Short mmCIF file of C-alpha atoms in Angstrom, two decimals:
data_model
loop_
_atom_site.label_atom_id
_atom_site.label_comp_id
_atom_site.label_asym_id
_atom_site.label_seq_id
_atom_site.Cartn_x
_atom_site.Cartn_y
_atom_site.Cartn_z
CA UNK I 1 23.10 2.11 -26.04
CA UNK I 2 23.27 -1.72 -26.59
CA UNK I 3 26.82 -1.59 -24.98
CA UNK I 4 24.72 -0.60 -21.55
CA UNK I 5 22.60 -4.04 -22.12
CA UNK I 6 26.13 -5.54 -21.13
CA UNK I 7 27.77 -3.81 -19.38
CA UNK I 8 24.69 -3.09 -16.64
CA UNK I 9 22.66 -6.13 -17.65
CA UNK I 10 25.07 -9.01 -18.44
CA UNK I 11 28.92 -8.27 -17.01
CA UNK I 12 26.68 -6.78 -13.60
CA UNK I 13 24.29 -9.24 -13.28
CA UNK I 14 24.22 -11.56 -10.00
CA UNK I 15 24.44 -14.76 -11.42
CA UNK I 16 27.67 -14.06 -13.01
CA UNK I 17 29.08 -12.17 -10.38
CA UNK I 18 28.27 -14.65 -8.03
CA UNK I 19 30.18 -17.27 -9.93
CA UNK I 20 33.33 -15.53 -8.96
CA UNK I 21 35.43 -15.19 -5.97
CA UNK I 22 34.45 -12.30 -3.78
CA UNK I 23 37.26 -9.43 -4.46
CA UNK I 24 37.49 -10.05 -7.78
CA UNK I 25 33.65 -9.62 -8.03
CA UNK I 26 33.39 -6.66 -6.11
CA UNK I 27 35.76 -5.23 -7.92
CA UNK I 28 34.08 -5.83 -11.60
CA UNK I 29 30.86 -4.69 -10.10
CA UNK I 30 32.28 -1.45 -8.58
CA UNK I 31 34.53 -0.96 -12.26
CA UNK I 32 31.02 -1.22 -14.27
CA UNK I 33 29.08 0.76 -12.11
CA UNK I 34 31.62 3.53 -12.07
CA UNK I 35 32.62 3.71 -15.91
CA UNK I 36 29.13 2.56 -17.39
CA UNK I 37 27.25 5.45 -15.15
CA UNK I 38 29.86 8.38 -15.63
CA UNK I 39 29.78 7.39 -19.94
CA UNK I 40 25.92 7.14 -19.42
CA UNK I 41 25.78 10.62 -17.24
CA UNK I 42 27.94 12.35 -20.03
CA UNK I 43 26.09 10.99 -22.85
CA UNK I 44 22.65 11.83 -21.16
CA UNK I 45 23.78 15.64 -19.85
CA UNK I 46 24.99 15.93 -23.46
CA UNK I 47 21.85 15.05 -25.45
CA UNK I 48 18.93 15.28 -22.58
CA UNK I 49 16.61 14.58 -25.27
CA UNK I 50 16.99 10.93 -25.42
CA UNK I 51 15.61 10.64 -21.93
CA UNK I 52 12.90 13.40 -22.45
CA UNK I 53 11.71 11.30 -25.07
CA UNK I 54 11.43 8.34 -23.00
CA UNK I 55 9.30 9.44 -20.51
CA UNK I 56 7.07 10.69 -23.24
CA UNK I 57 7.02 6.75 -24.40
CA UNK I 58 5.91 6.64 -20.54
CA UNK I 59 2.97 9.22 -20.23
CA UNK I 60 0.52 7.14 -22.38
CA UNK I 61 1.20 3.98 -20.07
CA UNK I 62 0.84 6.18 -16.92
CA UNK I 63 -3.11 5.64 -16.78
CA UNK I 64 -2.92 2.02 -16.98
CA UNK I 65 -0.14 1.40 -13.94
CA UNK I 66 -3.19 0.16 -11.85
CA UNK I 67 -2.72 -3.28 -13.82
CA UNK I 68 0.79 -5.04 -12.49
CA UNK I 69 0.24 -6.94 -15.36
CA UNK I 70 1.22 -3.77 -17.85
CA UNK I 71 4.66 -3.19 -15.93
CA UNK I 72 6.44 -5.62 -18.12
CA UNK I 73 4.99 -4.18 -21.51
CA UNK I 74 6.62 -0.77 -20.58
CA UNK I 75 8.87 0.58 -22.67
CA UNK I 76 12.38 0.80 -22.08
CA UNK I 77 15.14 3.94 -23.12
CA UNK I 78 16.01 3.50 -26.91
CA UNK I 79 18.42 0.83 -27.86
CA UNK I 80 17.80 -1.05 -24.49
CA UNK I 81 16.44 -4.33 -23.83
CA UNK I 82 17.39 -5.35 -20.57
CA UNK I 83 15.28 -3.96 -17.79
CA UNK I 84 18.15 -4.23 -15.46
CA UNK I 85 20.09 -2.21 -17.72
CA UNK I 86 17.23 0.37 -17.99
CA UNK I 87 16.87 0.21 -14.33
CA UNK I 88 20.44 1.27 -13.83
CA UNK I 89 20.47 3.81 -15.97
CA UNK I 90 17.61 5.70 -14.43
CA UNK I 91 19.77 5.44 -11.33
CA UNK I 92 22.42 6.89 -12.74
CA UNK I 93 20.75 9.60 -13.89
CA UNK I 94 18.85 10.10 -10.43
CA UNK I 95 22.27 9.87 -8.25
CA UNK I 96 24.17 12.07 -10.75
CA UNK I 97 21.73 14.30 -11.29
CA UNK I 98 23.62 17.63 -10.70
CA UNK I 99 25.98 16.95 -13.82
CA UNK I 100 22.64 18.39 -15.56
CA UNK I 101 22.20 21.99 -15.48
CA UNK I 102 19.71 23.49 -13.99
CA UNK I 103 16.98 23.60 -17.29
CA UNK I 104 17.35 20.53 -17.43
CA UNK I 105 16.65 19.18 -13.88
CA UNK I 106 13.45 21.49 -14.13
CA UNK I 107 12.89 19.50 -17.56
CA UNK I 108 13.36 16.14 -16.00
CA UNK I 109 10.88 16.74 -13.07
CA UNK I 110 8.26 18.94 -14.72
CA UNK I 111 7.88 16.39 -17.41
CA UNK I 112 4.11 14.93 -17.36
CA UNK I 113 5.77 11.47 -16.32
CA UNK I 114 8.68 12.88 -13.84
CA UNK I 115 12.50 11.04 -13.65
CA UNK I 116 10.69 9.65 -10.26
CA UNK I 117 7.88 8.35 -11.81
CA UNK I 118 10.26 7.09 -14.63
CA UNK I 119 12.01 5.13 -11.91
CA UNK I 120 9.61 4.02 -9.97
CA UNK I 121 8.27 2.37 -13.66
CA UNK I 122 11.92 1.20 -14.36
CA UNK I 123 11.92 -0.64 -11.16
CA UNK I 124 8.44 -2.22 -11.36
CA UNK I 125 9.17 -3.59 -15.03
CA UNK I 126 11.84 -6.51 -13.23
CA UNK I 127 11.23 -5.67 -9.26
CA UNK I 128 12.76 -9.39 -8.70
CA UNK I 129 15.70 -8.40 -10.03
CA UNK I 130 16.51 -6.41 -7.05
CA UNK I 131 16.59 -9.46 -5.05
CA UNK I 132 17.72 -11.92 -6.89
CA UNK I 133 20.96 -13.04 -5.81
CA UNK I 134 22.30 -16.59 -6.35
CA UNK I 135 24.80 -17.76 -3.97
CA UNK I 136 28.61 -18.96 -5.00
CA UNK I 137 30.52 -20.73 -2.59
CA UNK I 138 33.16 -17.61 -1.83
CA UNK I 139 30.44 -15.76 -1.06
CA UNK I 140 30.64 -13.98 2.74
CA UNK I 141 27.01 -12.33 2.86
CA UNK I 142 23.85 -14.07 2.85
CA UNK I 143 21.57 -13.20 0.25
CA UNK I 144 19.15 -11.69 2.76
CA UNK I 145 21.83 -8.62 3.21
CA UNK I 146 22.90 -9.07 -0.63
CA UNK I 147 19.03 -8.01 -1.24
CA UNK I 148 18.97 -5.61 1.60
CA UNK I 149 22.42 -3.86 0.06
CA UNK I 150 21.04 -3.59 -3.56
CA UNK I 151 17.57 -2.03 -2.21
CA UNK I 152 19.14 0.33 0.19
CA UNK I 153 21.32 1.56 -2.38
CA UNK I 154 18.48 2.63 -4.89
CA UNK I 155 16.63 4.27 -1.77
CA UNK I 156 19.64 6.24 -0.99
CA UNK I 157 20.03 7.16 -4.58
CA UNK I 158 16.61 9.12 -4.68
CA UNK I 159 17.44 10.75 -1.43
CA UNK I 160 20.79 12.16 -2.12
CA UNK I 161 18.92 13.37 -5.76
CA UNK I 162 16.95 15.26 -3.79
CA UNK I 163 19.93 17.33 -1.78
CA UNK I 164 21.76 17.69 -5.09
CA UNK I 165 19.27 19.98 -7.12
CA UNK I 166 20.12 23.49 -7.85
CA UNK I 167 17.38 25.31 -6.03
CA UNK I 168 14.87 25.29 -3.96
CA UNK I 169 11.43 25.16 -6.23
CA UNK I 170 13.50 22.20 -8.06
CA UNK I 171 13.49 20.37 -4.69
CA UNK I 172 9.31 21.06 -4.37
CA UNK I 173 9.31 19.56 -7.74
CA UNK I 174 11.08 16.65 -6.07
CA UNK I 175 8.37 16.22 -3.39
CA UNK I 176 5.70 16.81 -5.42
CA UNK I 177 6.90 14.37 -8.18
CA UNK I 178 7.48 11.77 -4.90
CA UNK I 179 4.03 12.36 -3.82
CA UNK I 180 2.56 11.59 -7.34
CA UNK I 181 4.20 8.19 -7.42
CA UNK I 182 3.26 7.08 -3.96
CA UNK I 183 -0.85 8.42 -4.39
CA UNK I 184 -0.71 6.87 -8.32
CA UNK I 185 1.46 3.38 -7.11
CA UNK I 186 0.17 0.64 -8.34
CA UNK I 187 -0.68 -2.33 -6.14
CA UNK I 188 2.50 -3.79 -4.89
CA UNK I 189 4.96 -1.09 -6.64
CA UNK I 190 8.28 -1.86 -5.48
CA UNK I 191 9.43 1.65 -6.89
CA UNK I 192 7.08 3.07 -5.09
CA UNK I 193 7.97 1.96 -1.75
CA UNK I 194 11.68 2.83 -2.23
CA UNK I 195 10.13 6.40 -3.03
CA UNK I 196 8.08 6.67 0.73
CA UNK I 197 11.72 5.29 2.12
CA UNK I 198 14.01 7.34 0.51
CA UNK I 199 11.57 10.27 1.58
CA UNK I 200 11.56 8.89 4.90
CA UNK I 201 15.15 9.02 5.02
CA UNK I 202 15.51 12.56 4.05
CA UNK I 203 13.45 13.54 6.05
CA UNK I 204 15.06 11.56 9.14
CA UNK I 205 18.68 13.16 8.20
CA UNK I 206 18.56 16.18 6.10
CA UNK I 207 15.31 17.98 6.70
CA UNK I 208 14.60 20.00 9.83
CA UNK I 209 11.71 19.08 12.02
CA UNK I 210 9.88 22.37 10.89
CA UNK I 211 10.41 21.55 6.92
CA UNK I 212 9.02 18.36 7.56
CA UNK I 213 5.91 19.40 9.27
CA UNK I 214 5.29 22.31 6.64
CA UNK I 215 5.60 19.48 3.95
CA UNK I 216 3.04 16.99 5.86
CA UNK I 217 0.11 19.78 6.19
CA UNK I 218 0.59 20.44 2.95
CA UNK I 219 -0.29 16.65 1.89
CA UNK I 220 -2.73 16.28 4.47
CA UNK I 221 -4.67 19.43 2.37
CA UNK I 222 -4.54 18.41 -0.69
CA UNK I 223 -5.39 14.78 -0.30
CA UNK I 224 -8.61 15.90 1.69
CA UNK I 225 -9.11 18.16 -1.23
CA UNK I 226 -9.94 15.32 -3.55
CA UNK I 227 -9.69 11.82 -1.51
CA UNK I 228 -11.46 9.75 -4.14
CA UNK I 229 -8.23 10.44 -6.32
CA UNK I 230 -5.87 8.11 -3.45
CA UNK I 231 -5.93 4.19 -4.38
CA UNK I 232 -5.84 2.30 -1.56
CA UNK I 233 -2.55 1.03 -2.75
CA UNK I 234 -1.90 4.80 -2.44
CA UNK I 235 -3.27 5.16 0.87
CA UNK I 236 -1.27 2.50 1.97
CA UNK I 237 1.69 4.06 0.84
CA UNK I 238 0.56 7.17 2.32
CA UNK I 239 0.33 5.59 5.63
CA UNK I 240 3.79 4.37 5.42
CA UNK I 241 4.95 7.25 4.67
CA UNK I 242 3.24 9.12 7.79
CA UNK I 243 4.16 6.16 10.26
CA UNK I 244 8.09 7.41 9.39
CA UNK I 245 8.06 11.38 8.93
CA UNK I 246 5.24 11.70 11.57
CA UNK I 247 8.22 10.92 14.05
CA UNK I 248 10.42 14.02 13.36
CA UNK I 249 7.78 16.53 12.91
CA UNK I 250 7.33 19.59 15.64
CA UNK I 251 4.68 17.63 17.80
CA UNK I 252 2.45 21.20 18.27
CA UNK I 253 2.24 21.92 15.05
CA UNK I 254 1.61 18.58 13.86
CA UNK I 255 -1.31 17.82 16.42
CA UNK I 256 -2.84 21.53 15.49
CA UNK I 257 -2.13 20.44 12.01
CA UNK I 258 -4.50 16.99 12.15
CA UNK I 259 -7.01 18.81 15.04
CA UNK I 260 -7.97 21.24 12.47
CA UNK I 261 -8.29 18.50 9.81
CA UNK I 262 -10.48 16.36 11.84
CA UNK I 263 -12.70 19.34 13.04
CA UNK I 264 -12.93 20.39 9.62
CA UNK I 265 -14.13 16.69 8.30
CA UNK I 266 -16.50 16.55 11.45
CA UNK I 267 -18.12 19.75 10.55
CA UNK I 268 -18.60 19.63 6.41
CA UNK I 269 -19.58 15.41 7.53
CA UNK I 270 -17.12 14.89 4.78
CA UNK I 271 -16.59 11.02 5.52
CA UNK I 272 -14.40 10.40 2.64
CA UNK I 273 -11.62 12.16 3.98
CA UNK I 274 -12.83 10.46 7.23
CA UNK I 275 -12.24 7.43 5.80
CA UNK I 276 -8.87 9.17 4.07
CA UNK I 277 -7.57 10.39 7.31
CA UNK I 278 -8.72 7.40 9.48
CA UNK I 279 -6.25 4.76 6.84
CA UNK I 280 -2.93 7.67 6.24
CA UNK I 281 -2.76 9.00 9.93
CA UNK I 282 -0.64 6.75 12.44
CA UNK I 283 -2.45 6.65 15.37
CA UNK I 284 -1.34 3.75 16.77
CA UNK I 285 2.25 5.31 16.93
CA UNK I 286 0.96 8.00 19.86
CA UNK I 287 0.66 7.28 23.38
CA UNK I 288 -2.23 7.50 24.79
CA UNK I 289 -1.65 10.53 26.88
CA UNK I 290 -0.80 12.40 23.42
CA UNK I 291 -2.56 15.06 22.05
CA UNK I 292 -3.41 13.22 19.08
CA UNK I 293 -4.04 9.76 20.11
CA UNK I 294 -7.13 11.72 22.06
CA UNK I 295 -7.98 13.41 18.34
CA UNK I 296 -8.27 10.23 17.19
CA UNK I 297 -10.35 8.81 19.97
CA UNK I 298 -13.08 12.03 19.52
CA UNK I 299 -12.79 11.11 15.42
CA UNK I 300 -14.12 7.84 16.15
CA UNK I 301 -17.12 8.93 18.80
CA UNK I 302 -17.63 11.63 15.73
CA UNK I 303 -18.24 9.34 12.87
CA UNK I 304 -19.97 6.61 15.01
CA UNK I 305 -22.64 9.28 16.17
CA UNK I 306 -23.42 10.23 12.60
CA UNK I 307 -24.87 6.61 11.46
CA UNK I 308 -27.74 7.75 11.86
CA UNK I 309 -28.28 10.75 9.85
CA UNK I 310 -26.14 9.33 6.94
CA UNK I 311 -28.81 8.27 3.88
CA UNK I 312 -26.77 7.11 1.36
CA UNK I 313 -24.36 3.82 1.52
CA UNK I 314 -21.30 5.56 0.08
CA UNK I 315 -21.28 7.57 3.49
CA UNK I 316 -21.81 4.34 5.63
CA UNK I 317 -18.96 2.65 3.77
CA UNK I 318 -16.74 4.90 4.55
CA UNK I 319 -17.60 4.99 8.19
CA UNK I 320 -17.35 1.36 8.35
CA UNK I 321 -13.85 1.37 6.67
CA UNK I 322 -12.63 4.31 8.71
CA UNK I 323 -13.70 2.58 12.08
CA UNK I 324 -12.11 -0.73 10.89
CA UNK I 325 -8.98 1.01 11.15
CA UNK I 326 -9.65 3.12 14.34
CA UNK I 327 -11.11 0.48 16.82
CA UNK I 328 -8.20 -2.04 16.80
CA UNK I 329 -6.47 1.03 18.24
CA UNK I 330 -9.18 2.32 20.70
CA UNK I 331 -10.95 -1.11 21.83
CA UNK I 332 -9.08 -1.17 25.08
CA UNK I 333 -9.50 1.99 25.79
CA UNK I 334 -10.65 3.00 29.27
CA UNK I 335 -13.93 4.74 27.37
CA UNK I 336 -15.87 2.13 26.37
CA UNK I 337 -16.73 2.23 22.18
CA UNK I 338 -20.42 1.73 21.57
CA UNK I 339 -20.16 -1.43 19.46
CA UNK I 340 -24.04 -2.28 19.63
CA UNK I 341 -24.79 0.79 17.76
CA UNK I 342 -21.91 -0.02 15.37
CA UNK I 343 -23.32 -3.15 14.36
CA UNK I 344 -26.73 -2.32 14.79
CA UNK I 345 -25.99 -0.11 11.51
CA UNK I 346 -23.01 -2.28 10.31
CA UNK I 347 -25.38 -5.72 9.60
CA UNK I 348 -28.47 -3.43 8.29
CA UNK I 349 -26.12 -2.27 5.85
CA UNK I 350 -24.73 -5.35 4.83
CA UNK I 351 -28.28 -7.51 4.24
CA UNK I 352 -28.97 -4.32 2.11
CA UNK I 353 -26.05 -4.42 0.42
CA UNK I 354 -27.02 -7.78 -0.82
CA UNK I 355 -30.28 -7.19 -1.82
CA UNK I 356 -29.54 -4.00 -4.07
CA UNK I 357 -30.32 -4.18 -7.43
CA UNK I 358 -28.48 -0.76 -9.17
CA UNK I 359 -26.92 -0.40 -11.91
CA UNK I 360 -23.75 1.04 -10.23
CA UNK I 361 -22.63 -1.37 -7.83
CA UNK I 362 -19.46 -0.21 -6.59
CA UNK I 363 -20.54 1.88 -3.71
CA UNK I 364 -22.38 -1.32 -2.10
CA UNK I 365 -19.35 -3.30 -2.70
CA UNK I 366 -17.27 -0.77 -0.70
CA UNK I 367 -19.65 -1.36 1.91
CA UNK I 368 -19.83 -5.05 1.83
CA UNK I 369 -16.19 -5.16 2.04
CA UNK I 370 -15.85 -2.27 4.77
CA UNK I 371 -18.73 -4.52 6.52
CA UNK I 372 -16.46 -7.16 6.77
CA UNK I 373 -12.70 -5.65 7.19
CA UNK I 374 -14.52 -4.34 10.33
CA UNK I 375 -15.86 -7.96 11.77
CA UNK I 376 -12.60 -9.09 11.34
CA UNK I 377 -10.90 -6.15 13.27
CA UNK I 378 -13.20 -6.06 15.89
CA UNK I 379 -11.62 -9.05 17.95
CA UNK I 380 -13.14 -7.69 21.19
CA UNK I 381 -17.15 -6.63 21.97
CA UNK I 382 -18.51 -7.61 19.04
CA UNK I 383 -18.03 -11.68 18.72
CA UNK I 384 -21.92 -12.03 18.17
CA UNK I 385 -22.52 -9.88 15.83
CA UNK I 386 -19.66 -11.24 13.85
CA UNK I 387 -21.24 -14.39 14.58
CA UNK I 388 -24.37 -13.07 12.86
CA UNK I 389 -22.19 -11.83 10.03
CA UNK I 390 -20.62 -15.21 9.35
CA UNK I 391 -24.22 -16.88 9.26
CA UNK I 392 -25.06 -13.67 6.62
CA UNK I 393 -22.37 -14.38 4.43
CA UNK I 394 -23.17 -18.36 4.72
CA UNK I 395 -26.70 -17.77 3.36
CA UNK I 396 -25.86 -15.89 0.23
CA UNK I 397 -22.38 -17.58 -0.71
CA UNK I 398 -23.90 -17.82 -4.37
CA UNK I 399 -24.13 -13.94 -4.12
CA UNK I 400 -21.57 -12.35 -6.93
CA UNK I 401 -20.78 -9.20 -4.58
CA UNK I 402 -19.16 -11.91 -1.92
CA UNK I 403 -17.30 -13.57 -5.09
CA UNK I 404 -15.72 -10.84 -5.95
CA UNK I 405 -11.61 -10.90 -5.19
CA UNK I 406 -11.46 -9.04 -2.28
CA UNK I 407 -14.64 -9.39 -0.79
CA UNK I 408 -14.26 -13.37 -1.13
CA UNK I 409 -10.58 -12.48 0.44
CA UNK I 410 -12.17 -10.90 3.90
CA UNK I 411 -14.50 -13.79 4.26
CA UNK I 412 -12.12 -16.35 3.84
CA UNK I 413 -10.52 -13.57 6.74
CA UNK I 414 -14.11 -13.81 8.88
CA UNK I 415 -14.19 -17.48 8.81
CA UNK I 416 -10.97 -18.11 9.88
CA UNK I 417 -11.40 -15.90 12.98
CA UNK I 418 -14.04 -18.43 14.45
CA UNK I 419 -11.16 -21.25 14.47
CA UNK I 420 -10.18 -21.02 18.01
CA UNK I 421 -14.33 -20.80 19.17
CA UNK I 422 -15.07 -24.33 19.99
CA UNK I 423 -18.03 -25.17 17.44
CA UNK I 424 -18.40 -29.10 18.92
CA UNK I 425 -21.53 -28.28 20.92
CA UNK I 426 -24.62 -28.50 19.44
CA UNK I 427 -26.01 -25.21 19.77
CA UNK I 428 -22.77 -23.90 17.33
CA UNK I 429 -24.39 -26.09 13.91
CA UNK I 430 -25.98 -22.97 12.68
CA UNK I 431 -22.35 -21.86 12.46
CA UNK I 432 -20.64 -25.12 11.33
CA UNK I 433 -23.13 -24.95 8.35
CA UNK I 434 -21.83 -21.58 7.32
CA UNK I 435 -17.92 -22.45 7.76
CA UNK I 436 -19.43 -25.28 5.39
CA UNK I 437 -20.47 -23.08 2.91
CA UNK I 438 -17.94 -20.37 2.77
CA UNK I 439 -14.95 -22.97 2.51
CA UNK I 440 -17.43 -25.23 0.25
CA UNK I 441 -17.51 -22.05 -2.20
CA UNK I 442 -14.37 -20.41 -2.00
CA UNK I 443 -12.22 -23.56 -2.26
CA UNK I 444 -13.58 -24.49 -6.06
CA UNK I 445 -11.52 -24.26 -8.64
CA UNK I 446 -13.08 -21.60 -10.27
CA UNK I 447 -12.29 -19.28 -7.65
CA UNK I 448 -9.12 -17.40 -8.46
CA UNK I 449 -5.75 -18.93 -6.42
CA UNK I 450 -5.10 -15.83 -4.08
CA UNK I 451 -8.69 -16.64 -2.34
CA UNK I 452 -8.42 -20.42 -2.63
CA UNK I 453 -4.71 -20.08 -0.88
CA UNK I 454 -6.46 -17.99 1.97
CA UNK I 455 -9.35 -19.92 2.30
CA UNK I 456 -6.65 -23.30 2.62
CA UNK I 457 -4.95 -20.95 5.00
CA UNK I 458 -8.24 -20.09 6.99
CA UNK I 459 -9.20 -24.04 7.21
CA UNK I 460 -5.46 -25.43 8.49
CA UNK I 461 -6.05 -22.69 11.46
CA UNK I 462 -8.92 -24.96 12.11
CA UNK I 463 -7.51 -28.24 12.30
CA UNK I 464 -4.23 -27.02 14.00
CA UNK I 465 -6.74 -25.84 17.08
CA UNK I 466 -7.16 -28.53 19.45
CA UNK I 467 -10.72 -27.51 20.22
CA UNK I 468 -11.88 -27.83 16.70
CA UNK I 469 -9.26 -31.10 15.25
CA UNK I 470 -12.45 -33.24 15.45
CA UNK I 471 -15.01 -31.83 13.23
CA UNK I 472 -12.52 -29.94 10.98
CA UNK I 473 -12.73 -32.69 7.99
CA UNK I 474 -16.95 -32.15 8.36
CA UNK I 475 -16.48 -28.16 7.83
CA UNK I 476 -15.73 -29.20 3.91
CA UNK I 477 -18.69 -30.56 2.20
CA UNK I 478 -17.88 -33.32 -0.16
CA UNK I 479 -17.90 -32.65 -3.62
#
């Protein structure tokens, strides 16, 4: 196995192939490739043990792949220490995989931690990698189509895997193995993403328009079966996926397919999978004389009726989150959305939200943050009640619920959408003392760098508008 660390990790690697001239490059790369992955598929078809034992090593690390920071400490096949190496080697095995028979495809994707997991893993332990080129000077591509080259190859790799199994229930194993990685990815998984577009692609060029709708009802039921399960990372994924296969599906059967969803949701006032369904379902990709985009449009008019029968704050959060993604689609709509009522129940929540004193905090967090993902979306009818929401959050800065990551994130988000509002006049000071404390808080050193960079981000929008260059410097108290 240590011959692989060189052969895919040292003789393949960019730097040293992009030391040499072109052909003879191309040519080293293509001779490695070719003899290190038929050895590696003859060696693996031959003793399938050695990788069934590695994704074994994998299943006790599968729990803990919400932490990016664990994707390094996985472990690699036996006898390997180069991730590229391992990385290439799960490749090989995916694009090769009918040289196994057909036990042993069912082994490799029945496993507790299937091959696609495995590679989605493999790639996540050095994701750079896939990208890094470094330029020589015989070089004839730029290293943007290098990079694209490299990641379009391992996306077509786990496409053409799935055309090359033996039968059909091995290919459901495929899907459902596909599906697993993209609802369990962890935040920023580059594997993962190569998963929704190498499922996008199959489903763009091999699979029939009626395949392709059967498979999307099925994952619309079973992630409204249990939505709490989805990430948003997940969800995101989800949505990605959607936004590509939702194009080739059989249009009546797709819009029966979400009408009977949505009714269902309405009807059980299930607003986790309203929530679900509101962040996974493309509606912004349907013209407005669709079917669908008016589903959507009754979805919204739905939820935003219920406010006021829903009790508890998990509910409300998930309204607010839901809508946040629904009224950037439906604001300029001819039917006008009722935004008083919205925020009416929207900043009630909120100045709740900050005076609760449970133990379990998590469901008023979701709310604070849902709060304020939807000020920030609503660009249109609801500037002062945003307004209001700004002065909230400038109050209770010292709060720890608005110093958490993300929620300390979105109000960085908030404040920066006030930077084109001219705040000279006197009447806007109540608001100029709240810019003051939000960037006052969030740009301290103790705040973690991915909100200090957006906060920075946030203030140069304000002194690169010419309404607001004057009084920018006074928006930063001195410390």
């Amino acid at each position: 196995m240590a011959m692989f660390d060189v052969l895919f990790g040292e003789l393949s690697s960019s730097q040293l192939l992009a030391a040499m001239p072109k052909e003879i490059s191309t040519m080293v790369d293509h001779l490695v490739t070719t003899v290190s992955t038929k050895f590696a598929l003859s060696l693996f078809s031959v003793y399938p043990t050695m990788l069934l034992d590695y994704l074994s090593k994998l299943q006790h690390h599968v729990c803990r792949t919400d932490d990016s920071a664990d994707a390094k400490q996985l472990p690699l096949l036996e006898g390997i220490r180069s991730p590229i190496a391992n990385r290439e080697l799960l490749c090989a095995v995916v694009t090769g995989i009918s040289t196994f028979t057909e036990e042993q495809q069912d082994q490799l994707f029945t496993h507790a931690v299937p091959l696609l997991m495995a590679f989605s893993m493999a790639v996540d332990c050095d994701p750079a990698s896939v990208f890094s080129i470094t330029m020589g000077d015989s070089w004839a591509h730029s290293e943007q189509q290098l990079s694209a080259i490299e990641y379009e190859r391992l996306v077509c790799s786990l496409a053409l895997c799935a055309t090359k199994l033996a039968t059909p229930m091995l290919f459901r194993h495929w899907e459902t193995s596909a599906l697993r990685v993209i609802v369990q990815a962890p935040q920023g998984s580059l594997g993962a993403r190569m998963v929704v577009d190498a499922w996008g692609l199959l489903a763009i060029k091999a699979l029939s328009p009626s395949a392709v709708t059967s498979t999307v009802a099925g994952i619309i039921d079973v992630m409204t079966f249990s939505p709490e399960r989805i990430s948003e990372c997940g969800r995101f994924q989800l949505k990605q996926l959607f936004e590509q296969v939702f194009k080739v599906c059989d249009e009546d059967k797709i819009t029966q397919c979400v009408a009977r969803t949505c009714e269902r949701v309405v009807e059980q006032h299930n607003m986790a999978n309203f929530e679900l369904l509101c962040k996974v379902i493309p509606w912004h990709q349907f013209a407005p004389e669709s079917a669908i985009y008016s589903i959507g449009r009754s979805f919204l008019d739905s939820a935003i009726s219920q406010l006021d029968s829903c009790d508890s704050i998990r509910e409300r959060a998930a309204i607010f989150a839901g809508l946040s993604v629904l009224i950037p689609t439906y604001q300029l709509d001819n039917k006008a959305i009722a935004n008083d009522e919205i925020w009416r129940h929207a900043l009630t929540s909120f100045e709740k939200s900050l005076q609760n004193t449970s133990v379990d905090v998590a469901e008023w967090q979701h709310g604070i943050e849902s709060i304020l993902q939807l000020a920030i979306n609503m660009s249109e009818g609801g500037f002062s009640r945003s307004m209001e929401l700004l002065h909230v959050c400038g109050q209770n800065m010292s709060h720890a619920m608005l110093l958490k990551d993300q929620a300390a994130f979105l109000v960085a988000q908030l404040a920066g959408s006030f930077a084109s509002t001219d705040l000279v006049p006197h009447a806007m000071e109540p608001t100029k003392n709240a810019l003051r404390q939000i960037f006052g808080t969030l740009l301290q050193n103790t705040m973690p760098w991915i909100v200090r960079h957006q906060a920075c981000v946030q203030f140069i929008r304000f002194a690169t508008e010419s309404v607001n260059q004057s009084i920018t410097e006074s928006l930063v108290p001195e410390h």
